[in-house]
Short mmCIF file of C-alpha atoms in Angstrom, two decimals:
data_model
loop_
_atom_site.label_atom_id
_atom_site.label_comp_id
_atom_site.label_asym_id
_atom_site.label_seq_id
_atom_site.Cartn_x
_atom_site.Cartn_y
_atom_site.Cartn_z
CA UNK A 1 -0.40 -0.19 -0.31
CA UNK A 2 1.99 3.65 -1.18
CA UNK A 3 1.59 5.62 1.77
CA UNK A 4 1.97 9.50 1.51
CA UNK A 5 4.86 11.39 4.14
CA UNK A 6 4.17 15.66 4.29
CA UNK A 7 7.68 16.95 4.63
CA UNK A 8 8.09 20.56 5.86
CA UNK A 9 11.57 21.82 5.14
CA UNK A 10 11.67 25.04 6.82
CA UNK A 11 14.84 26.65 4.45
CA UNK A 12 16.11 26.64 0.82
CA UNK A 13 19.04 24.75 1.58
CA UNK A 14 17.80 22.09 4.30
CA UNK A 15 18.56 17.99 5.36
CA UNK A 16 15.27 17.67 7.23
CA UNK A 17 14.99 14.42 9.43
CA UNK A 18 12.08 11.30 7.38
CA UNK A 19 12.61 9.20 9.98
CA UNK A 20 10.84 9.07 12.63
CA UNK A 21 7.75 9.21 10.37
CA UNK A 22 8.04 6.53 7.81
CA UNK A 23 9.45 4.23 10.20
CA UNK A 24 5.66 4.89 12.05
CA UNK A 25 4.35 3.35 8.54
CA UNK A 26 6.15 0.44 8.69
CA UNK A 27 3.99 -0.36 12.88
CA UNK A 28 0.82 1.34 11.32
CA UNK A 29 1.66 -1.66 8.32
CA UNK A 30 2.53 -4.02 10.86
CA UNK A 31 5.97 -5.10 8.62
CA UNK A 32 7.49 -7.98 9.96
CA UNK A 33 10.27 -8.42 7.94
CA UNK A 34 10.90 -6.75 4.71
CA UNK A 35 11.49 -3.46 2.80
CA UNK A 36 10.35 0.22 2.60
CA UNK A 37 10.56 1.70 -0.46
CA UNK A 38 10.51 5.66 -0.63
CA UNK A 39 10.07 7.94 -3.04
CA UNK A 40 10.61 12.12 -4.21
CA UNK A 41 7.79 12.93 -6.59
CA UNK A 42 9.92 16.28 -7.49
CA UNK A 43 12.78 18.04 -9.27
CA UNK A 44 14.49 19.39 -6.19
CA UNK A 45 14.08 17.88 -3.08
CA UNK A 46 16.25 14.42 -3.11
CA UNK A 47 16.55 11.88 -1.40
CA UNK A 48 19.48 10.81 1.18
CA UNK A 49 21.12 8.72 4.53
CA UNK A 50 22.96 10.70 7.03
CA UNK A 51 24.32 10.73 10.39
CA UNK A 52 22.79 13.67 12.85
CA UNK A 53 24.91 13.05 16.02
CA UNK A 54 26.59 16.01 15.46
CA UNK A 55 24.88 18.66 12.82
CA UNK A 56 27.89 20.54 11.51
CA UNK A 57 27.46 17.33 8.93
CA UNK A 58 24.49 18.68 7.98
CA UNK A 59 26.31 22.20 7.38
CA UNK A 60 29.07 20.46 5.79
CA UNK A 61 27.15 18.87 2.97
CA UNK A 62 25.11 21.22 1.64
CA UNK A 63 28.14 23.82 1.98
CA UNK A 64 29.91 22.34 -0.61
CA UNK A 65 27.48 21.11 -2.90
CA UNK A 66 26.28 24.73 -3.62
CA UNK A 67 30.70 25.80 -4.43
CA UNK A 68 30.12 22.71 -6.78
CA UNK A 69 26.82 23.68 -8.20
CA UNK A 70 26.47 27.42 -7.71
CA UNK A 71 23.41 28.80 -7.04
CA UNK A 72 24.12 31.67 -10.04
CA UNK A 73 25.44 31.58 -12.59
CA UNK A 74 25.98 33.34 -16.10
CA UNK A 75 26.16 30.48 -18.07
CA UNK A 76 22.61 29.21 -16.35
CA UNK A 77 20.04 28.93 -19.70
CA UNK A 78 16.30 26.92 -16.74
CA UNK A 79 14.55 30.00 -16.84
CA UNK A 80 13.39 29.39 -13.00
CA UNK A 81 17.04 30.03 -11.65
CA UNK A 82 16.75 26.96 -9.81
CA UNK A 83 19.12 25.11 -11.97
CA UNK A 84 21.74 24.45 -9.03
CA UNK A 85 19.00 22.42 -7.21
CA UNK A 86 17.39 20.17 -10.23
CA UNK A 87 21.61 18.71 -10.47
CA UNK A 88 21.90 18.45 -6.48
CA UNK A 89 18.71 16.11 -6.24
CA UNK A 90 19.38 14.07 -9.24
CA UNK A 91 22.42 13.92 -7.03
CA UNK A 92 21.07 11.90 -3.70
CA UNK A 93 18.32 10.60 -6.35
CA UNK A 94 14.77 9.75 -5.24
CA UNK A 95 14.49 6.54 -4.43
CA UNK A 96 15.75 4.53 -1.71
CA UNK A 97 14.82 1.82 -0.06
CA UNK A 98 15.69 0.31 4.00
CA UNK A 99 15.53 -2.62 5.16
CA UNK A 100 12.68 -3.26 8.02
CA UNK A 101 13.22 -6.59 10.32
CA UNK A 102 11.53 -6.82 13.64
CA UNK A 103 8.84 -4.88 13.30
CA UNK A 104 12.49 -1.62 12.91
CA UNK A 105 14.07 0.21 9.76
CA UNK A 106 17.11 -1.92 10.16
CA UNK A 107 19.28 1.73 9.19
CA UNK A 108 23.58 1.87 10.76
CA UNK A 109 24.63 2.97 14.10
CA UNK A 110 24.72 6.90 12.27
CA UNK A 111 21.95 6.72 9.61
CA UNK A 112 19.54 9.09 9.92
CA UNK A 113 16.81 9.30 6.44
CA UNK A 114 16.06 13.06 5.48
CA UNK A 115 14.63 14.49 2.49
CA UNK A 116 17.77 17.23 1.26
CA UNK A 117 15.79 20.41 0.15
CA UNK A 118 17.41 22.11 -2.05
CA UNK A 119 14.75 24.73 -3.24
CA UNK A 120 12.59 25.45 -0.08
CA UNK A 121 11.10 26.42 2.06
CA UNK A 122 8.25 24.22 1.19
CA UNK A 123 5.80 21.67 2.05
CA UNK A 124 7.32 18.11 -0.02
CA UNK A 125 5.10 14.54 -0.58
CA UNK A 126 7.25 11.71 -0.10
CA UNK A 127 5.54 8.54 -1.10
CA UNK A 128 6.26 5.50 1.20
CA UNK A 129 5.54 1.58 -0.33
CA UNK A 130 6.08 -0.99 2.44
CA UNK A 131 7.15 -4.41 1.12
CA UNK A 132 6.41 -8.16 3.70
CA UNK A 133 9.27 -10.72 3.25
CA UNK B 1 9.81 -10.47 -16.27
CA UNK B 2 12.79 -8.77 -17.27
CA UNK B 3 12.13 -5.68 -20.21
CA UNK B 4 14.86 -4.91 -21.50
CA UNK B 5 14.31 -1.32 -23.37
CA UNK B 6 17.14 0.30 -26.72
CA UNK B 7 17.29 3.70 -26.36
CA UNK B 8 19.78 6.01 -28.94
CA UNK B 9 21.79 8.43 -27.57
CA UNK B 10 22.33 10.96 -30.22
CA UNK B 11 24.58 13.40 -28.32
CA UNK B 12 28.43 12.76 -26.28
CA UNK B 13 25.74 13.96 -23.17
CA UNK B 14 22.87 13.98 -23.25
CA UNK B 15 19.03 13.19 -21.23
CA UNK B 16 16.96 10.92 -23.27
CA UNK B 17 13.47 10.47 -22.25
CA UNK B 18 12.33 6.74 -21.80
CA UNK B 19 9.10 7.79 -19.48
CA UNK B 20 6.81 6.76 -22.49
CA UNK B 21 8.82 3.17 -23.27
CA UNK B 22 8.56 2.28 -19.41
CA UNK B 23 5.22 3.25 -19.61
CA UNK B 24 4.74 0.48 -22.12
CA UNK B 25 5.99 -2.87 -20.70
CA UNK B 26 3.98 -1.27 -17.48
CA UNK B 27 1.03 -1.54 -19.44
CA UNK B 28 2.03 -4.26 -21.55
CA UNK B 29 2.86 -7.23 -18.53
CA UNK B 30 -0.75 -4.85 -16.80
CA UNK B 31 0.38 -3.91 -13.82
CA UNK B 32 -2.37 -1.92 -12.00
CA UNK B 33 -0.48 -1.69 -8.52
CA UNK B 34 2.46 -2.28 -7.81
CA UNK B 35 6.41 -1.01 -8.76
CA UNK B 36 8.79 -0.21 -11.49
CA UNK B 37 11.77 -0.82 -11.59
CA UNK B 38 14.73 0.63 -13.73
CA UNK B 39 18.63 -1.42 -14.29
CA UNK B 40 21.06 0.25 -16.89
CA UNK B 41 24.17 -2.19 -17.53
CA UNK B 42 26.52 0.60 -17.97
CA UNK B 43 28.95 1.90 -16.91
CA UNK B 44 29.36 5.39 -18.14
CA UNK B 45 25.93 6.24 -18.50
CA UNK B 46 23.35 6.45 -15.66
CA UNK B 47 19.28 6.88 -15.00
CA UNK B 48 18.03 9.87 -13.19
CA UNK B 49 14.51 11.19 -12.78
CA UNK B 50 14.27 15.58 -13.51
CA UNK B 51 11.27 18.01 -15.04
CA UNK B 52 11.38 18.17 -18.69
CA UNK B 53 9.88 21.40 -19.56
CA UNK B 54 12.63 24.09 -19.79
CA UNK B 55 15.32 22.66 -21.65
CA UNK B 56 17.78 24.07 -20.10
CA UNK B 57 17.22 22.54 -16.50
CA UNK B 58 19.57 19.51 -18.90
CA UNK B 59 21.95 22.41 -20.50
CA UNK B 60 22.64 23.68 -16.67
CA UNK B 61 22.96 20.14 -14.39
CA UNK B 62 25.33 18.70 -17.85
CA UNK B 63 27.44 22.47 -17.65
CA UNK B 64 28.37 21.55 -14.69
CA UNK B 65 29.03 18.47 -14.17
CA UNK B 66 30.97 18.53 -17.52
CA UNK B 67 32.89 21.74 -14.46
CA UNK B 68 33.43 19.32 -12.36
CA UNK B 69 34.34 16.13 -13.57
CA UNK B 70 36.67 17.31 -16.36
CA UNK B 71 36.90 15.32 -19.16
CA UNK B 72 40.94 16.19 -19.86
CA UNK B 73 42.46 16.30 -17.08
CA UNK B 74 46.65 15.53 -17.02
CA UNK B 75 46.52 13.35 -14.40
CA UNK B 76 43.56 11.40 -14.91
CA UNK B 77 45.70 7.81 -15.78
CA UNK B 78 42.31 5.45 -17.73
CA UNK B 79 43.10 4.78 -20.60
CA UNK B 80 39.70 5.56 -22.23
CA UNK B 81 40.04 9.24 -21.96
CA UNK B 82 36.28 9.06 -20.96
CA UNK B 83 37.17 8.99 -17.16
CA UNK B 84 34.52 12.05 -16.04
CA UNK B 85 31.23 9.71 -17.83
CA UNK B 86 32.48 7.10 -15.22
CA UNK B 87 31.71 9.10 -12.07
CA UNK B 88 29.24 11.50 -13.82
CA UNK B 89 26.32 7.98 -14.31
CA UNK B 90 27.75 7.44 -11.40
CA UNK B 91 26.89 9.91 -9.57
CA UNK B 92 23.92 9.20 -11.09
CA UNK B 93 22.67 6.14 -10.19
CA UNK B 94 22.54 2.43 -11.81
CA UNK B 95 19.60 0.99 -10.17
CA UNK B 96 16.46 3.33 -9.74
CA UNK B 97 12.31 2.50 -9.17
CA UNK B 98 9.69 4.41 -9.94
CA UNK B 99 5.85 3.19 -8.51
CA UNK B 100 3.01 2.07 -10.16
CA UNK B 101 -1.69 2.67 -9.78
CA UNK B 102 -3.76 2.18 -11.93
CA UNK B 103 -1.14 0.97 -14.11
CA UNK B 104 0.70 4.78 -14.78
CA UNK B 105 3.41 5.09 -13.46
CA UNK B 106 3.55 7.81 -10.14
CA UNK B 107 5.62 10.03 -10.98
CA UNK B 108 5.89 14.45 -10.09
CA UNK B 109 3.63 16.91 -11.10
CA UNK B 110 7.47 17.84 -13.19
CA UNK B 111 9.05 14.46 -13.72
CA UNK B 112 9.79 12.32 -16.44
CA UNK B 113 12.43 8.97 -16.49
CA UNK B 114 16.13 9.94 -18.36
CA UNK B 115 18.81 8.06 -19.46
CA UNK B 116 22.39 9.93 -18.17
CA UNK B 117 24.58 9.81 -21.19
CA UNK B 118 27.56 10.76 -20.71
CA UNK B 119 30.05 8.64 -23.84
CA UNK B 120 27.72 9.24 -26.59
CA UNK B 121 26.63 8.90 -29.12
CA UNK B 122 25.85 5.09 -28.99
CA UNK B 123 22.53 2.60 -28.17
CA UNK B 124 22.34 1.76 -24.46
CA UNK B 125 19.53 -0.36 -22.88
CA UNK B 126 17.95 -0.20 -20.07
CA UNK B 127 16.53 -3.11 -17.97
CA UNK B 128 13.50 -2.89 -16.39
CA UNK B 129 11.47 -5.38 -14.39
CA UNK B 130 8.42 -4.64 -12.77
CA UNK B 131 6.64 -6.41 -9.84
CA UNK B 132 3.14 -6.41 -8.41
CA UNK B 133 1.92 -5.65 -5.29
CA UNK C 1 16.15 -12.50 3.52
CA UNK C 2 18.76 -10.26 4.95
CA UNK C 3 22.15 -11.76 5.14
CA UNK C 4 25.46 -8.99 5.73
CA UNK C 5 29.06 -9.31 4.25
CA UNK C 6 32.50 -8.15 5.64
CA UNK C 7 34.60 -6.35 3.47
CA UNK C 8 37.56 -4.70 4.93
CA UNK C 9 38.82 -1.47 2.70
CA UNK C 10 42.52 -1.47 3.35
CA UNK C 11 42.70 2.18 3.00
CA UNK C 12 40.48 5.82 3.72
CA UNK C 13 39.42 6.42 0.39
CA UNK C 14 38.79 2.99 -2.44
CA UNK C 15 36.99 1.04 -4.09
CA UNK C 16 36.27 -2.90 -3.29
CA UNK C 17 34.75 -5.45 -5.29
CA UNK C 18 32.38 -7.09 -3.48
CA UNK C 19 30.62 -8.74 -7.34
CA UNK C 20 31.52 -11.81 -5.59
CA UNK C 21 30.61 -12.23 -2.46
CA UNK C 22 26.97 -10.45 -3.66
CA UNK C 23 26.63 -13.16 -5.47
CA UNK C 24 27.89 -16.73 -3.20
CA UNK C 25 24.79 -15.21 -1.42
CA UNK C 26 22.23 -15.51 -4.23
CA UNK C 27 23.51 -18.99 -5.68
CA UNK C 28 23.81 -20.53 -1.34
CA UNK C 29 19.69 -18.80 -1.24
CA UNK C 30 19.14 -20.79 -5.00
CA UNK C 31 17.50 -17.48 -5.86
CA UNK C 32 16.88 -18.70 -9.37
CA UNK C 33 14.78 -15.25 -10.64
CA UNK C 34 15.14 -12.15 -8.92
CA UNK C 35 16.81 -8.95 -7.39
CA UNK C 36 19.27 -9.03 -4.96
CA UNK C 37 18.91 -5.58 -3.11
CA UNK C 38 21.73 -4.25 -1.72
CA UNK C 39 22.20 -2.20 1.18
CA UNK C 40 25.54 0.17 3.58
CA UNK C 41 24.34 0.76 7.02
CA UNK C 42 27.15 3.42 7.21
CA UNK C 43 27.82 7.24 6.28
CA UNK C 44 30.61 7.66 5.04
CA UNK C 45 30.92 5.29 2.57
CA UNK C 46 28.47 4.35 -0.42
CA UNK C 47 28.21 1.51 -3.16
CA UNK C 48 28.59 1.97 -6.55
CA UNK C 49 28.75 0.03 -9.44
CA UNK C 50 31.97 0.01 -12.54
CA UNK C 51 34.42 -1.31 -15.03
CA UNK C 52 38.04 -2.78 -13.21
CA UNK C 53 38.73 -3.35 -16.42
CA UNK C 54 41.18 -0.54 -15.67
CA UNK C 55 42.92 0.90 -12.06
CA UNK C 56 42.65 3.46 -13.22
CA UNK C 57 38.80 4.57 -14.19
CA UNK C 58 39.37 3.85 -9.94
CA UNK C 59 42.26 6.17 -9.45
CA UNK C 60 40.53 9.46 -11.66
CA UNK C 61 37.35 8.87 -9.45
CA UNK C 62 38.91 8.92 -6.37
CA UNK C 63 40.54 11.90 -7.53
CA UNK C 64 37.96 14.35 -8.75
CA UNK C 65 35.57 12.93 -5.77
CA UNK C 66 39.19 14.34 -3.49
CA UNK C 67 39.13 17.55 -5.91
CA UNK C 68 35.16 18.44 -5.00
CA UNK C 69 35.03 18.15 -1.81
CA UNK C 70 37.88 18.30 -0.43
CA UNK C 71 38.77 17.01 2.84
CA UNK C 72 40.01 19.50 4.87
CA UNK C 73 38.58 23.39 4.69
CA UNK C 74 39.08 26.08 7.41
CA UNK C 75 35.04 26.28 6.80
CA UNK C 76 33.94 22.75 7.49
CA UNK C 77 32.30 22.23 10.97
CA UNK C 78 32.22 18.62 11.60
CA UNK C 79 34.25 18.13 14.79
CA UNK C 80 35.40 14.32 13.33
CA UNK C 81 37.44 16.13 10.36
CA UNK C 82 35.44 13.52 8.01
CA UNK C 83 33.01 16.18 6.57
CA UNK C 84 34.48 15.09 3.21
CA UNK C 85 33.69 11.01 2.95
CA UNK C 86 29.68 11.68 4.01
CA UNK C 87 29.19 13.48 1.12
CA UNK C 88 31.18 11.52 -0.45
CA UNK C 89 28.73 8.52 0.08
CA UNK C 90 26.13 10.42 -0.26
CA UNK C 91 27.29 11.28 -4.56
CA UNK C 92 27.41 7.29 -4.29
CA UNK C 93 23.88 6.01 -2.84
CA UNK C 94 23.62 3.37 -0.16
CA UNK C 95 20.09 1.84 -1.71
CA UNK C 96 21.57 -0.51 -5.05
CA UNK C 97 20.26 -3.44 -6.31
CA UNK C 98 20.96 -5.80 -9.15
CA UNK C 99 18.93 -8.59 -11.11
CA UNK C 100 19.11 -11.91 -10.99
CA UNK C 101 18.63 -14.06 -13.71
CA UNK C 102 19.01 -17.76 -14.42
CA UNK C 103 20.35 -18.29 -10.61
CA UNK C 104 23.65 -15.25 -12.21
CA UNK C 105 24.07 -11.83 -11.79
CA UNK C 106 22.96 -9.75 -14.65
CA UNK C 107 25.74 -7.10 -14.40
CA UNK C 108 26.71 -5.86 -17.35
CA UNK C 109 29.60 -6.60 -19.43
CA UNK C 110 32.41 -4.38 -17.84
CA UNK C 111 30.60 -3.72 -14.47
CA UNK C 112 31.09 -4.46 -11.51
CA UNK C 113 29.54 -4.47 -7.45
CA UNK C 114 32.00 -2.30 -4.64
CA UNK C 115 31.86 -0.49 -1.76
CA UNK C 116 33.45 3.02 -2.23
CA UNK C 117 34.87 3.82 1.04
CA UNK C 118 35.67 6.71 1.98
CA UNK C 119 36.90 6.94 5.10
CA UNK C 120 39.11 3.64 5.46
CA UNK C 121 40.44 1.47 6.69
CA UNK C 122 37.34 -0.34 8.26
CA UNK C 123 35.56 -2.96 8.02
CA UNK C 124 32.30 -2.10 6.56
CA UNK C 125 29.09 -4.09 6.69
CA UNK C 126 26.88 -4.68 3.11
CA UNK C 127 22.92 -5.66 3.68
CA UNK C 128 22.00 -8.22 1.14
CA UNK C 129 18.59 -9.29 0.77
CA UNK C 130 17.76 -11.32 -2.34
CA UNK C 131 13.74 -11.42 -3.58
CA UNK C 132 13.03 -14.53 -5.75
CA UNK C 133 10.45 -13.29 -8.98
#
C-alpha cells in the first residue's frame, strides 16, 4: 500500500529528518520483516541518509554542494533560476529503500533518513511503500 | 519478467527521455499496482529523474557536471579517456525504481525519467522489471 | 532473508569489489530469478557500480571526488574531520539493486559492484536481501 508523507522544509537548503515518519508507516502497516521503498515525486529535492549526531555534517555537506553547484551562473539557461537545485537533487537521488526486521527499520548506528531540500522552503511529499518478505 | 529497452543517445552528453518506453512495459505487462525497477547495465551512463518543461534544466545540469568532472585532465590515468563519464554516471546512479498505481507510473508533476548519457552517442540498454503489489 | 557481508577496506579512499560476495549469497540462497537488494548501514561509505578492467578508472574517480569535496576546509564545522567522506558517500548512494536471472547477477559486461570507501581503512558491513520473482 502506498502512503504519503508530508514534509515541511524550513529553509532553501536543508536536510529534514524523516526517519520517525517512515518508521510510523512501517509500524502502522505491521510489517514484521521486509523492505520499505521511499520515493520523492519532485525534481529539486531528493532523499539521502546521513548522521545526525553532529549538525556540522549537514552544514558541511550543503556548503560543499552549494560550492560545486553554484546557485547563480551567467551561463545557466533555465528560466526559473533553480538549476542548482535540480542537479543537487539528482546527485542525492529520488528512490531509496531501507530493510525492515522485527518491525523496525534496519539503519546503521549513525544513519538517519533525510529529505534533502535544495529549493525550499516548501511542503514536500514522500511516497512510502512497504513490502513484506 | 525482465524486459530490455533500447535507447539511442544522440550526443556525447545528453538526457534522453525513457518515460514512455517504461510506461509501455508497465501497460503491456498489465501491472495495476506495484513497482517498476530500472537498471542500466553500463558504466558511463546512468538514470536520473528530472523535469522536461524547460530544456534549460538539462543544459545547465550537464554544463555543471562537465565543469566539476572535467573531460580532460593531465592527472587522469584511465587509458580510454572517458573517466569523467564513469564518475558522472556513478553520481546519477544505475538502479532506480518508480511506483505504479492504476496501471500508471506514479511520477511527480514535473518528473520525467531520463537515461543520462555521458559517453555517447551510442545505443544503450535499460533493464526493466515490474513487480506487482 | 537478510544476510550480511563483511568488507575490509584497505585505504582511506578506495573501491573494494563485492561482486563475488554478493553472487555467493544469491547462489547459496538458490535464487533462480529475482532481484538482490544491497544496503550499506554506514554514513561515510557507499555502493557504486563501475568497471574494473582498468584500475585507472578507480584512481580517476577518487581523484576527482577528492578535488570537488576537499578533505580539509577552514569552513567545515564537523568535529570529526570527515565531512568530505559523508558527502562523497551520499553522492554514491546507500541502497542499490541488481537483477538475478538463471541464478546469476545480471551485470553489464563491464560492471563490477563496489563498496566505495571514503573514510577507511575499516571493516564495513553490506546488507543483502534477495527477492524471488
